[in-house]
Coordinates of C-alpha atoms in Angstrom, one line a residue:
X1 CA -161.8 -167.6 -137.6
X2 CA -160.7 -170.3 -140.3
X3 CA -159.5 -167.6 -142.6
X4 CA -157.4 -166.0 -139.8
X5 CA -155.9 -169.5 -138.9
X6 CA -155.1 -170.1 -142.6
X7 CA -153.6 -166.7 -143.0
X8 CA -151.4 -167.3 -139.8
X9 CA -150.4 -170.7 -141.1
X10 CA -149.3 -169.3 -144.5
X11 CA -147.4 -166.5 -142.8
X12 CA -145.5 -169.0 -140.6
X13 CA -144.7 -171.1 -143.7
X14 CA -143.5 -168.1 -145.6
X15 CA -141.2 -167.0 -142.6
X16 CA -139.7 -170.6 -142.3
X17 CA -139.1 -170.7 -146.1
X18 CA -137.6 -167.2 -146.1
X19 CA -135.1 -168.2 -143.3
X20 CA -134.4 -171.5 -145.0
X21 CA -133.6 -169.7 -148.3
X22 CA -131.5 -167.1 -146.5
X23 CA -129.6 -169.8 -144.6
X24 CA -128.8 -171.6 -147.9
X25 CA -127.6 -168.4 -149.5
X26 CA -125.3 -167.6 -146.5
X27 CA -124.0 -171.2 -146.6
X28 CA -123.2 -171.1 -150.4
X29 CA -121.7 -167.5 -150.5
X30 CA -119.9 -167.8 -147.0
X31 CA -119.6 -163.9 -146.8
X32 CA -118.6 -164.0 -143.1
X33 CA -115.4 -165.0 -141.4
X34 CA -114.2 -165.9 -137.9
X35 CA -113.8 -162.9 -135.7
X36 CA -117.0 -161.3 -137.3
X37 CA -119.7 -160.9 -134.7
X38 CA -122.2 -162.5 -136.9
X39 CA -120.0 -165.5 -138.0
X40 CA -121.9 -167.8 -135.7
X41 CA -125.1 -167.3 -137.8
X42 CA -123.2 -168.5 -140.9
X43 CA -121.8 -171.4 -138.8
X44 CA -125.3 -172.5 -137.8
X45 CA -126.5 -172.4 -141.4
X46 CA -123.5 -174.5 -142.5
X47 CA -124.2 -177.1 -139.8
X48 CA -128.0 -177.0 -140.6
X49 CA -127.2 -177.9 -144.2
X50 CA -125.1 -180.8 -143.0
X51 CA -128.1 -182.3 -141.2
X52 CA -130.0 -182.5 -144.6
X53 CA -127.3 -184.7 -146.2
X54 CA -128.2 -188.4 -145.7
X55 CA -125.3 -190.0 -147.6
X56 CA -122.3 -190.5 -145.3
X57 CA -119.7 -190.2 -148.1
X58 CA -121.3 -187.0 -149.4
X59 CA -121.5 -185.7 -145.7
X60 CA -117.7 -186.3 -145.3
X61 CA -116.9 -184.5 -148.5
X62 CA -119.1 -181.6 -147.4
X63 CA -117.4 -181.3 -144.0
X64 CA -113.9 -181.4 -145.7
X65 CA -115.2 -178.6 -148.0
X66 CA -115.9 -176.6 -144.8
X67 CA -112.3 -177.4 -143.6
X68 CA -111.1 -175.9 -146.8
X69 CA -113.1 -172.7 -146.0
X70 CA -111.6 -172.5 -142.5
X71 CA -108.0 -172.8 -143.8
X72 CA -108.7 -170.0 -146.3
X73 CA -110.2 -168.0 -143.3
X74 CA -107.0 -168.8 -141.3
X75 CA -104.7 -167.6 -144.2
X76 CA -106.8 -164.5 -144.6
X77 CA -106.6 -163.7 -140.8
X78 CA -102.8 -164.0 -140.6
X79 CA -101.3 -161.0 -138.8
X80 CA -104.7 -159.8 -137.5
X81 CA -106.7 -160.1 -134.3
X82 CA -108.9 -162.7 -136.0
X83 CA -106.1 -165.4 -135.9
X84 CA -107.4 -167.0 -132.6
X85 CA -111.1 -167.2 -133.7
X86 CA -109.9 -168.5 -137.1
X87 CA -107.8 -171.3 -135.3
X88 CA -110.9 -172.3 -133.1
X89 CA -113.1 -172.5 -136.1
X90 CA -110.6 -174.6 -138.0
X91 CA -110.2 -176.9 -135.1
X92 CA -113.9 -177.5 -134.8
X93 CA -114.2 -178.1 -138.6
X94 CA -111.3 -180.7 -138.7
X95 CA -112.8 -182.6 -135.8
X96 CA -116.2 -182.9 -137.4
X97 CA -114.6 -183.8 -140.7
X98 CA -112.7 -186.8 -139.1
X99 CA -115.9 -188.1 -137.5
X100 CA -117.7 -187.9 -140.9
X101 CA -114.8 -189.7 -142.6
X102 CA -114.8 -192.4 -140.0
X103 CA -118.6 -193.0 -140.5
X104 CA -118.3 -193.2 -144.4
X105 CA -118.5 -196.5 -146.1
X106 CA -115.4 -198.6 -146.0
X107 CA -114.9 -198.5 -149.8
X108 CA -114.7 -194.7 -149.8
X109 CA -112.6 -194.2 -146.7
X110 CA -109.2 -194.5 -148.3
X111 CA -109.8 -191.7 -150.8
X112 CA -111.5 -189.6 -148.1
X113 CA -108.6 -190.1 -145.6
X114 CA -106.0 -189.1 -148.2
X115 CA -108.0 -185.9 -148.9
X116 CA -108.3 -185.2 -145.1
X117 CA -104.5 -185.8 -144.7
X118 CA -103.8 -183.3 -147.4
X119 CA -106.1 -180.7 -145.8
X120 CA -104.5 -181.2 -142.4
X121 CA -101.1 -180.7 -143.9
X122 CA -102.3 -177.4 -145.5
X123 CA -103.7 -176.3 -142.2
X124 CA -100.4 -177.3 -140.4
X125 CA -98.5 -175.0 -142.8
X126 CA -101.0 -172.2 -142.3
X127 CA -100.6 -172.5 -138.5
X128 CA -96.8 -172.3 -138.8
X129 CA -97.2 -168.9 -140.5
X130 CA -99.1 -167.2 -137.7
X131 CA -97.5 -164.7 -135.5
X132 CA -100.1 -163.1 -133.2
X133 CA -102.1 -166.1 -131.9
X134 CA -99.2 -167.8 -130.1
X135 CA -98.6 -164.5 -128.2
X136 CA -102.3 -163.8 -127.7
X137 CA -103.2 -167.2 -126.2
X138 CA -100.3 -169.7 -126.3
X139 CA -102.5 -172.5 -124.6
X140 CA -105.3 -172.3 -127.1
X141 CA -102.8 -172.2 -130.0
X142 CA -100.8 -175.3 -128.7
X143 CA -104.2 -177.2 -128.1
X144 CA -105.3 -176.5 -131.7
X145 CA -101.9 -177.5 -133.0
X146 CA -101.9 -180.7 -130.9
X147 CA -105.4 -181.6 -132.1
X148 CA -104.3 -181.3 -135.8
X149 CA -101.1 -183.3 -135.3
X150 CA -103.0 -185.9 -133.4
X151 CA -105.4 -186.4 -136.2
X152 CA -102.6 -186.7 -138.6
X153 CA -101.1 -189.5 -136.6
X154 CA -104.5 -191.2 -136.3
X155 CA -105.0 -191.3 -140.0
X156 CA -101.3 -191.8 -140.9
X157 CA -100.4 -194.7 -138.7
X158 CA -103.1 -197.3 -139.7
X159 CA -102.1 -196.9 -143.4
X160 CA -98.4 -196.8 -142.9
X161 CA -96.2 -200.0 -143.1
X162 CA -92.5 -200.4 -143.5
X163 CA -93.0 -202.0 -147.0
X164 CA -94.5 -198.7 -148.3
X165 CA -92.4 -196.0 -149.9
X166 CA -91.6 -193.6 -147.1
X167 CA -91.0 -190.9 -149.8
X168 CA -94.7 -191.0 -150.6
X169 CA -95.6 -189.9 -147.0
X170 CA -92.9 -187.4 -146.9
X171 CA -94.5 -185.7 -149.8
X172 CA -98.0 -185.9 -148.2
X173 CA -97.0 -185.0 -144.6
X174 CA -94.8 -181.9 -144.9
X175 CA -94.0 -181.7 -141.1
X176 CA -92.5 -178.5 -139.6
X177 CA -89.9 -180.7 -137.8
X178 CA -87.7 -181.1 -141.0
X179 CA -84.5 -179.2 -140.5
X180 CA -82.1 -178.5 -143.4
X181 CA -79.2 -177.5 -141.1
X182 CA -78.0 -176.8 -137.7
X183 CA -80.0 -174.4 -135.7
X184 CA -78.2 -172.8 -132.8
X185 CA -81.5 -171.9 -131.1
X186 CA -82.1 -175.6 -130.5
X187 CA -78.7 -176.1 -128.6
X188 CA -80.5 -176.1 -125.2
X189 CA -83.1 -178.8 -126.2
X190 CA -82.5 -182.4 -125.0
X191 CA -82.0 -183.6 -128.6
X192 CA -80.0 -180.6 -129.7
X193 CA -77.6 -182.6 -131.8
X194 CA -79.4 -183.0 -135.0
X195 CA -79.6 -185.8 -137.5
X196 CA -78.1 -185.2 -140.9
X197 CA -80.5 -183.2 -143.1
X198 CA -83.0 -185.3 -145.0
X199 CA -82.3 -188.5 -143.0
X200 CA -85.2 -190.5 -141.7
X201 CA -84.2 -189.5 -138.1
X202 CA -84.1 -185.9 -138.9
X203 CA -87.7 -186.0 -140.5
X204 CA -89.0 -188.4 -137.8
X205 CA -92.0 -188.7 -140.1
X206 CA -93.1 -192.0 -138.4
X207 CA -93.8 -190.2 -135.1
X208 CA -93.9 -186.4 -135.3
X209 CA -92.1 -184.7 -132.3
X210 CA -94.9 -182.3 -131.2
X211 CA -95.7 -180.6 -127.9
X212 CA -94.0 -182.4 -124.9
X213 CA -92.4 -184.9 -127.2
X214 CA -90.2 -182.2 -128.7
X215 CA -88.9 -181.4 -125.3
X216 CA -87.6 -184.7 -124.1
X217 CA -84.4 -186.6 -124.8
X218 CA -84.3 -189.3 -127.4
X219 CA -83.1 -191.9 -124.9
X220 CA -86.5 -191.6 -123.0
X221 CA -88.2 -193.4 -125.9
X222 CA -85.2 -195.2 -127.5
X223 CA -83.9 -197.3 -124.6
X224 CA -80.3 -198.8 -124.7
X225 CA -79.5 -196.9 -127.8
X226 CA -81.9 -198.9 -129.9
X227 CA -83.7 -196.8 -132.5
X228 CA -85.1 -199.4 -135.0
X229 CA -88.1 -201.2 -133.9
X230 CA -89.2 -198.7 -131.2
X231 CA -93.0 -199.3 -130.4
X232 CA -94.8 -196.0 -131.6
X233 CA -97.9 -196.9 -129.4
X234 CA -98.4 -194.4 -126.6
X235 CA -99.0 -197.1 -124.1
X236 CA -95.5 -198.4 -124.6
X237 CA -94.2 -195.4 -122.6
X238 CA -97.3 -194.3 -120.6
X239 CA -98.7 -197.5 -119.3
X240 CA -97.3 -196.8 -115.8
X241 CA -99.3 -193.5 -115.4
X242 CA -102.6 -194.9 -116.7
X243 CA -105.2 -194.8 -113.9
X244 CA -107.1 -197.9 -112.8
X245 CA -110.1 -198.9 -114.9
X246 CA -109.0 -196.5 -117.7
X247 CA -110.1 -196.7 -121.3
X248 CA -108.1 -199.5 -122.9
X249 CA -107.6 -197.8 -126.2
X250 CA -104.6 -195.8 -127.4
X251 CA -103.8 -192.5 -125.6
X252 CA -103.9 -190.5 -128.9
X253 CA -107.6 -191.4 -129.2
X254 CA -108.2 -188.8 -126.5
X255 CA -105.1 -186.9 -125.6
X256 CA -102.8 -184.6 -127.6
X257 CA -99.0 -184.4 -127.2
X258 CA -99.5 -180.9 -125.5
X259 CA -100.8 -182.1 -122.2
X260 CA -102.9 -184.8 -120.5
X261 CA -105.7 -182.4 -119.5
X262 CA -106.8 -181.4 -123.0
X263 CA -109.0 -184.5 -123.6
X264 CA -111.1 -185.1 -126.8
X265 CA -112.6 -188.5 -126.9
X266 CA -114.4 -189.3 -130.2
X267 CA -117.0 -191.9 -129.4
X268 CA -118.0 -192.4 -133.0
X269 CA -114.3 -192.7 -134.2
X270 CA -113.4 -195.1 -131.4
X271 CA -116.6 -197.2 -132.2
X272 CA -117.7 -196.7 -128.5
X273 CA -121.3 -198.0 -128.2
X274 CA -121.3 -199.7 -124.9
X275 CA -121.2 -196.8 -122.5
X276 CA -121.1 -198.9 -119.4
X277 CA -117.8 -200.4 -120.3
X278 CA -116.2 -196.9 -119.2
X279 CA -118.8 -195.0 -117.2
X280 CA -120.1 -197.6 -114.7
X281 CA -118.2 -195.7 -112.0
X282 CA -119.9 -192.4 -113.0
X283 CA -123.4 -193.8 -112.5
X284 CA -125.3 -192.6 -109.3
X285 CA -127.1 -195.1 -107.0
X286 CA -130.4 -196.3 -108.4
X287 CA -129.7 -194.8 -111.8
X288 CA -131.2 -196.0 -115.0
X289 CA -129.5 -199.3 -115.9
X290 CA -129.5 -198.8 -119.7
X291 CA -126.9 -197.2 -121.9
X292 CA -125.8 -193.7 -121.1
X293 CA -126.5 -192.6 -124.6
X294 CA -130.2 -193.0 -124.1
X295 CA -130.2 -189.8 -122.1
X296 CA -126.7 -188.1 -122.4
X297 CA -124.6 -186.7 -125.2
X298 CA -120.9 -187.3 -125.7
X299 CA -120.1 -183.8 -124.9
X300 CA -121.3 -183.5 -121.3
X301 CA -123.6 -185.3 -118.8
X302 CA -125.9 -182.3 -118.6
X303 CA -128.4 -181.4 -120.0
X304 CA -129.8 -185.0 -120.3
X305 CA -132.8 -186.0 -122.2
X306 CA -134.2 -189.5 -122.0
X307 CA -135.9 -191.0 -125.1
X308 CA -138.6 -193.3 -123.6
X309 CA -139.7 -194.6 -127.0
X310 CA -136.2 -195.4 -128.2
X311 CA -135.4 -197.3 -124.9
X312 CA -138.8 -199.1 -125.0
X313 CA -139.6 -197.8 -121.5
X314 CA -143.1 -198.7 -120.7
X315 CA -143.0 -199.5 -117.0
X316 CA -142.6 -196.0 -115.6
X317 CA -142.6 -197.2 -111.9
X318 CA -139.5 -199.2 -112.4
X319 CA -137.6 -195.9 -112.5
X320 CA -139.9 -193.1 -111.1
X321 CA -141.3 -194.9 -108.0
X322 CA -139.0 -192.5 -105.8
X323 CA -140.7 -189.5 -107.5
X324 CA -144.2 -190.5 -106.6
X325 CA -145.7 -188.4 -103.8
X326 CA -147.6 -189.9 -100.8
X327 CA -151.0 -191.2 -101.6
X328 CA -150.4 -190.8 -105.2
X329 CA -152.2 -192.6 -108.0
X330 CA -150.8 -196.2 -108.2
X331 CA -151.0 -196.6 -111.9
X332 CA -148.4 -195.9 -114.6
X333 CA -147.0 -192.4 -114.9
X334 CA -147.9 -192.3 -118.5
X335 CA -151.6 -192.3 -117.8
X336 CA -151.2 -188.6 -116.7
X337 CA -147.8 -187.3 -117.5
X338 CA -145.9 -187.0 -120.8
X339 CA -142.1 -187.8 -121.2
X340 CA -141.1 -184.1 -121.4
X341 CA -142.0 -182.9 -117.9
X342 CA -144.2 -183.9 -114.9
X343 CA -146.4 -180.9 -115.5
X344 CA -148.8 -180.4 -117.2
X345 CA -150.5 -183.6 -116.2
X346 CA -153.8 -184.9 -117.6
X347 CA -155.5 -188.0 -116.4
X348 CA -158.0 -189.7 -118.9
X349 CA -160.8 -190.7 -116.6
X350 CA -162.8 -192.2 -119.5
X351 CA -160.0 -194.5 -120.7
X352 CA -159.3 -195.7 -117.2
X353 CA -163.0 -196.2 -116.5
X354 CA -162.5 -194.1 -113.3
X355 CA -166.0 -193.8 -111.8
X356 CA -165.2 -193.9 -108.0
X357 CA -163.9 -190.3 -107.6
X358 CA -163.4 -190.6 -103.9
X359 CA -161.0 -193.5 -104.2
X360 CA -158.4 -191.0 -105.3
X361 CA -159.8 -187.4 -104.4
X362 CA -161.1 -187.9 -100.8
X363 CA -158.0 -186.5 -99.3
X364 CA -158.5 -183.2 -101.1
X365 CA -162.2 -182.9 -100.2
X366 CA -162.8 -179.8 -97.9
X367 CA -164.5 -180.2 -94.6
X368 CA -168.3 -180.3 -94.7
X369 CA -168.2 -181.0 -98.4
X370 CA -170.9 -182.8 -100.3
X371 CA -170.6 -186.5 -99.6
X372 CA -171.5 -187.8 -103.1
X373 CA -169.2 -188.4 -106.0
X374 CA -167.0 -185.6 -107.4
X375 CA -168.5 -186.1 -110.8
X376 CA -171.8 -184.9 -109.6
X377 CA -170.4 -181.3 -109.6
X378 CA -166.9 -181.3 -111.2
X379 CA -165.6 -182.2 -114.7
X380 CA -162.5 -184.2 -115.3
X381 CA -160.5 -181.2 -116.6
X382 CA -160.7 -178.8 -113.6
X383 CA -162.3 -178.6 -110.1
X384 CA -163.7 -175.2 -111.0
X385 CA -166.3 -174.6 -113.7
X386 CA -168.2 -177.5 -112.3
X387 CA -172.1 -177.7 -111.9
X388 CA -174.2 -179.6 -109.5
X389 CA -177.3 -181.1 -110.8
X390 CA -179.9 -179.9 -108.2
X391 CA -182.9 -181.6 -109.9
X392 CA -184.7 -183.5 -107.2
X393 CA -182.8 -181.8 -104.4
X394 CA -185.3 -179.8 -102.3
X395 CA -183.4 -179.6 -98.9
X396 CA -180.9 -176.9 -99.5
X397 CA -179.9 -176.5 -95.9
X398 CA -178.6 -180.1 -95.7
X399 CA -175.6 -179.0 -97.8
X400 CA -175.3 -175.2 -97.5
X401 CA -175.6 -174.5 -93.8
X402 CA -172.0 -173.5 -93.6
X403 CA -172.7 -171.0 -96.5
X404 CA -175.5 -169.2 -94.7
X405 CA -174.4 -165.9 -93.0
X406 CA -175.2 -165.0 -89.5
X407 CA -178.8 -163.9 -89.0
X408 CA -179.7 -165.1 -92.4
X409 CA -183.3 -166.1 -93.5
X410 CA -183.8 -169.5 -92.0
X411 CA -185.8 -170.9 -94.9
X412 CA -184.6 -172.9 -97.9
X413 CA -181.9 -171.3 -100.1
X414 CA -184.1 -171.7 -103.1
X415 CA -186.6 -169.2 -101.8
X416 CA -184.1 -166.5 -102.9
X417 CA -181.2 -168.0 -104.8
X418 CA -180.9 -169.8 -108.1
X419 CA -178.8 -173.0 -108.6
X420 CA -176.0 -171.3 -110.6
X421 CA -174.8 -168.8 -108.1
X422 CA -175.6 -167.1 -104.9
X423 CA -175.9 -163.8 -106.6
X424 CA -178.1 -162.2 -107.8
X425 CA -180.7 -163.3 -105.3
X426 CA -184.5 -162.6 -105.4
X427 CA -186.9 -163.3 -102.6
X428 CA -190.7 -163.7 -103.2
X429 CA -192.3 -161.5 -100.6
X430 CA -195.7 -162.6 -101.7
X431 CA -197.8 -163.3 -98.6
X432 CA -195.1 -161.8 -96.3
X433 CA -196.3 -159.1 -94.1
X434 CA -194.0 -158.8 -91.1
X435 CA -190.8 -157.3 -92.6
X436 CA -189.2 -156.9 -89.2
X437 CA -189.0 -160.6 -88.7
X438 CA -186.1 -160.6 -91.3
X439 CA -184.9 -157.1 -91.7
X440 CA -183.3 -155.0 -89.0
X441 CA -183.7 -151.3 -89.2
X442 CA -180.8 -148.8 -88.6
X443 CA -180.6 -146.9 -85.4
X444 CA -183.3 -144.2 -85.0
X445 CA -185.2 -145.5 -88.0
X446 CA -188.9 -145.4 -88.4
X447 CA -190.5 -148.2 -86.3
X448 CA -193.2 -149.3 -88.7
X449 CA -193.0 -152.0 -91.3
X450 CA -190.4 -151.8 -94.1
X451 CA -193.1 -152.0 -96.7
X452 CA -194.4 -148.6 -95.6
X453 CA -191.5 -146.9 -97.3
X454 CA -189.6 -149.6 -99.4
X455 CA -190.4 -151.9 -102.3
X456 CA -189.3 -155.6 -102.5
X457 CA -186.8 -155.0 -105.2
X458 CA -184.3 -152.7 -103.3
X459 CA -184.0 -150.5 -100.3
X460 CA -183.7 -147.4 -102.6
X461 CA -185.5 -145.4 -103.7
X462 CA -187.9 -145.3 -100.6
X463 CA -191.1 -143.5 -100.6
X464 CA -193.2 -142.8 -97.4
X465 CA -196.8 -141.8 -97.6
X466 CA -197.4 -138.9 -95.3
X467 CA -201.1 -138.9 -95.8
X468 CA -202.8 -138.4 -92.5
X469 CA -199.5 -137.6 -90.8
X470 CA -199.5 -134.3 -89.0
X471 CA -196.9 -134.7 -86.3
X472 CA -193.6 -134.4 -88.3
X473 CA -191.5 -134.2 -85.1
X474 CA -192.4 -137.6 -84.0
X475 CA -190.1 -139.0 -86.9
X476 CA -187.9 -136.1 -87.9
X477 CA -185.3 -134.4 -85.7
X478 CA -184.6 -130.7 -86.6
X479 CA -181.1 -129.4 -86.7
X480 CA -179.8 -127.2 -83.8
X481 CA -181.3 -123.8 -83.7
X482 CA -184.0 -124.7 -86.3
X483 CA -187.5 -123.5 -86.4
X484 CA -189.5 -125.2 -83.6
X485 CA -192.7 -125.7 -85.6
X486 CA -193.9 -128.7 -87.7
X487 CA -191.6 -129.6 -90.7
X488 CA -194.7 -129.2 -93.0
X489 CA -194.7 -125.5 -92.3
X490 CA -191.7 -125.2 -94.7
X491 CA -190.9 -128.6 -96.3
X492 CA -192.9 -130.9 -98.6
X493 CA -193.1 -134.7 -98.3
X494 CA -190.9 -135.3 -101.4
X495 CA -187.6 -133.8 -100.2
X496 CA -186.2 -131.3 -97.6
X497 CA -185.1 -128.9 -100.3
X498 CA -186.5 -126.6 -101.6
X499 CA -188.2 -125.4 -98.5
X500 CA -190.8 -122.6 -98.3
X501 CA -192.2 -120.9 -95.2
X502 CA -195.5 -118.9 -95.2
X503 CA -194.7 -115.7 -93.3
X504 CA -198.4 -114.6 -93.5
X505 CA -199.4 -113.3 -90.2
X506 CA -195.9 -113.4 -88.8
X507 CA -194.7 -110.1 -87.4
X508 CA -191.9 -110.9 -85.0
X509 CA -189.0 -111.7 -87.4
X510 CA -186.5 -111.9 -84.6
X511 CA -188.3 -114.8 -82.9
X512 CA -186.8 -117.0 -85.7
X513 CA -184.0 -115.2 -87.3
X514 CA -180.8 -114.0 -85.6
X515 CA -179.2 -110.9 -87.0
X516 CA -175.4 -110.6 -87.7
X517 CA -173.2 -108.7 -85.3
X518 CA -173.7 -104.9 -85.5
X519 CA -176.8 -105.3 -87.6
X520 CA -179.9 -103.0 -87.5
X521 CA -181.9 -104.0 -84.4
X522 CA -185.4 -103.5 -85.8
X523 CA -187.5 -106.2 -87.4
X524 CA -186.2 -108.0 -90.6
X525 CA -189.2 -107.0 -92.5
X526 CA -188.0 -103.3 -92.3
X527 CA -185.5 -104.2 -95.1
X528 CA -186.0 -107.8 -96.3
X529 CA -188.8 -109.6 -97.9
X530 CA -190.0 -113.1 -97.3
X531 CA -188.6 -114.6 -100.4
X532 CA -184.9 -114.1 -99.8
X533 CA -182.4 -111.9 -97.8
X534 CA -181.1 -110.1 -100.8
X535 CA -181.9 -107.8 -102.3
X536 CA -182.7 -105.6 -99.1
X537 CA -184.4 -102.2 -99.0
X538 CA -184.7 -99.9 -96.0
X539 CA -187.3 -97.1 -95.8
X540 CA -185.4 -94.0 -94.4
X541 CA -188.5 -91.9 -94.4
X542 CA -188.5 -89.9 -91.1
X543 CA -185.0 -91.0 -90.2
X544 CA -182.6 -88.1 -89.6
X545 CA -179.9 -89.6 -87.2
X546 CA -177.8 -91.6 -89.8
X547 CA -175.1 -92.3 -87.4
X548 CA -177.4 -94.2 -85.1
X549 CA -177.1 -97.0 -87.7
X550 CA -174.1 -96.2 -89.9
X551 CA -170.6 -95.9 -88.6
X552 CA -168.5 -93.6 -90.8
X553 CA -165.0 -94.9 -91.9
X554 CA -161.8 -93.7 -90.1
X555 CA -161.1 -90.0 -90.7
X556 CA -164.5 -89.5 -92.3
X557 CA -166.3 -86.2 -92.0
X558 CA -168.2 -86.2 -88.7
X559 CA -171.5 -84.8 -89.9
X560 CA -174.7 -86.7 -90.8
X561 CA -174.5 -89.0 -93.8
X562 CA -177.4 -87.3 -95.6
X563 CA -175.4 -84.2 -95.9
X564 CA -173.6 -85.9 -98.8
X565 CA -175.2 -89.3 -99.5
X566 CA -178.7 -90.5 -100.5
X567 CA -180.7 -93.4 -99.2
X568 CA -180.2 -95.5 -102.3
X569 CA -176.4 -96.0 -102.4
X570 CA -173.2 -94.6 -100.8
X571 CA -171.8 -93.6 -104.2
X572 CA -172.8 -90.5 -106.1
X573 CA -171.9 -88.0 -103.3
X574 CA -173.9 -84.7 -103.5
X575 CA -172.6 -82.0 -101.0
X576 CA -175.2 -79.2 -100.3
X577 CA -174.6 -75.6 -99.0
X578 CA -170.9 -75.9 -100.1
X579 CA -170.0 -72.4 -101.3
X580 CA -166.7 -73.4 -102.8
X581 CA -166.6 -75.6 -105.9
X582 CA -165.9 -79.2 -104.8
X583 CA -164.3 -80.0 -108.2
X584 CA -161.9 -77.1 -107.9
X585 CA -158.5 -77.8 -109.7
X586 CA -159.3 -81.6 -110.0
X587 CA -160.4 -82.2 -106.4
X588 CA -163.3 -84.3 -107.9
X589 CA -165.2 -84.2 -104.6
X590 CA -162.3 -85.7 -102.6
X591 CA -162.9 -83.8 -99.4
X592 CA -159.5 -84.5 -97.8
X593 CA -157.8 -82.5 -100.7
X594 CA -159.0 -79.4 -99.0
X595 CA -160.1 -80.6 -95.5
X596 CA -157.1 -82.7 -94.2
X597 CA -158.5 -82.7 -90.7
X598 CA -161.9 -84.2 -91.9
X599 CA -163.8 -81.3 -90.5
X600 CA -164.9 -77.8 -91.6
X601 CA -161.4 -76.3 -91.4
X602 CA -159.7 -76.0 -94.8
X603 CA -156.5 -75.1 -96.5
X604 CA -155.4 -74.3 -100.0
X605 CA -151.7 -75.3 -99.3
X606 CA -152.3 -79.0 -100.0
X607 CA -152.2 -78.0 -103.6
X608 CA -150.6 -74.5 -103.7
X609 CA -147.1 -73.8 -102.4
X610 CA -147.4 -71.6 -99.4
X611 CA -144.1 -69.8 -99.6
X612 CA -144.4 -69.3 -103.4
X613 CA -148.0 -68.0 -102.9
X614 CA -147.1 -65.5 -100.1
X615 CA -144.1 -64.2 -102.1
X616 CA -146.3 -63.6 -105.2
X617 CA -148.8 -61.7 -103.1
X618 CA -146.2 -59.6 -101.3
X619 CA -144.9 -58.4 -104.7
X620 CA -148.4 -56.9 -105.2
X621 CA -148.3 -55.5 -101.6
X622 CA -150.9 -58.0 -100.4
X623 CA -149.9 -59.0 -97.0
X624 CA -151.2 -61.3 -94.2
X625 CA -153.1 -63.5 -96.6
X626 CA -153.1 -66.5 -94.1
X627 CA -156.6 -68.2 -94.5
X628 CA -158.1 -65.4 -96.2
X629 CA -158.0 -66.9 -99.7
X630 CA -161.9 -67.0 -100.0
X631 CA -162.0 -63.1 -99.6
X632 CA -160.5 -62.7 -102.9
X633 CA -161.2 -66.0 -104.5
X634 CA -164.8 -67.0 -103.5
X635 CA -165.2 -69.2 -106.5
X636 CA -161.5 -70.3 -106.7
X637 CA -160.8 -68.1 -109.7
X638 CA -157.8 -66.0 -110.2

């Protein structure tokens, strides 16, 4: 058994190592791309490797390397059906990278942010080169574009100041809104009159005009013709539409410029650690009073998983009193349940010093149950597979009256049964002589004591001693039409079959045996012997009238059978006193060939053509031949 367990353990370790090595190889080689049905396996491997990186700066650098991969995937997918999956994968990779950069040490963030801005710029240029995705799913394309531009703003605005060289950021943020000349396609837009090419207004690099911002007039942000000094914060324009009790941070922390509905709040980036500041209104009545993050993820409320250990939750009843059924154990839930699920529950009776079983389990005790402690029969793991210690217990009936069937032996159970199970049961018949006081015989059964035929182990086999018994009919009823004498005339005392009757001195067979319909009316012994009906042999000596017994078949010759047949068998017919050969011309003893009327009248024309025969004889001047063939052909010869 130990060898088997060791082999299985080594096998499991080998499988885990194989999968780990395979995942590492897939992560390094990156052979799959978005749009491939197995790309998700590579993505899982990449994220799995990220979990193994403990240094936050190294983790941020790794996630940005994944962004580089997704940008290459996007470039590779341009003009193909894989554009949309590539955009989705890139959007996800950029979001993870910005979270990793925000979590990196402060001394490394400037360098990491500059690298991320450069990657986002590259991604933005790749997006602008796509042609199929905006047509396939415009909404998904705009959301991904809005996410990328929102992240650009998030990292750009904190490090931008009027004192810095604007040209530096123009080189880093190559925005698609830069126009080199007048575009007649923009004549219908609210800001269709363009700034001079290359001017700060034309580049608008300090606040990219994306999504809905690209569709509104300049005067909606720049009031009273004032351009310089306009507040770039979202709340300066959108304060009026912010709902009550809304998050106090900047709108760009959650929303993109595409629409309000596409919300992506980054708890880690915003430094949100006090869940209750925002989500008090979402908390149901009687809910856990701790932080939401103790149970929920930042993606969705469900599924939720509460970490009892992290929350230091030791008083189960403070939360779960409402889950406790009526008449339930009053102690802490953790004494029986684990933190994963209510079932399977295991109560440690020893640790609790629980010795009074009935204080908890009396409500589940069946009627007429043993009144003592449960532990006398049951163990603490299960009600079944228990064993009652009967030592010293002699009055079985005091507990087992309800178990005794009707008309059962009225004595103590121990007279037949053992203490482990009702069956098998064994009764000691020693000293018992009156079987009928316990055992009821079947209808029409022998009226004497059972012990006359049966033993004490089982009803079968049964053996009756017939010694001294002469009147068989006093016990045994014969079948209908059976011999009326004693059974012993034919049968022995062991079994009904085989049976043997002594016919010695018996002469009237018909007094016992009924003949079949149409059978010979004489005594059976004229043909049969006393051993069996077959074979049968009849003595025909002195018998001359065959037809008195034998009926000839239809159209048979009407004479006596013995004219042709012998007394041994119907076959081998021998015809006596027949002057004409019976085998003439292949007749082979078939009488009807010459005697069609099955009598002495005969004809040759069954075989010989009459007209041809008469013509042939007339040529020889032999006329009126009729039935005179025998005159010339007594032996059938020509």
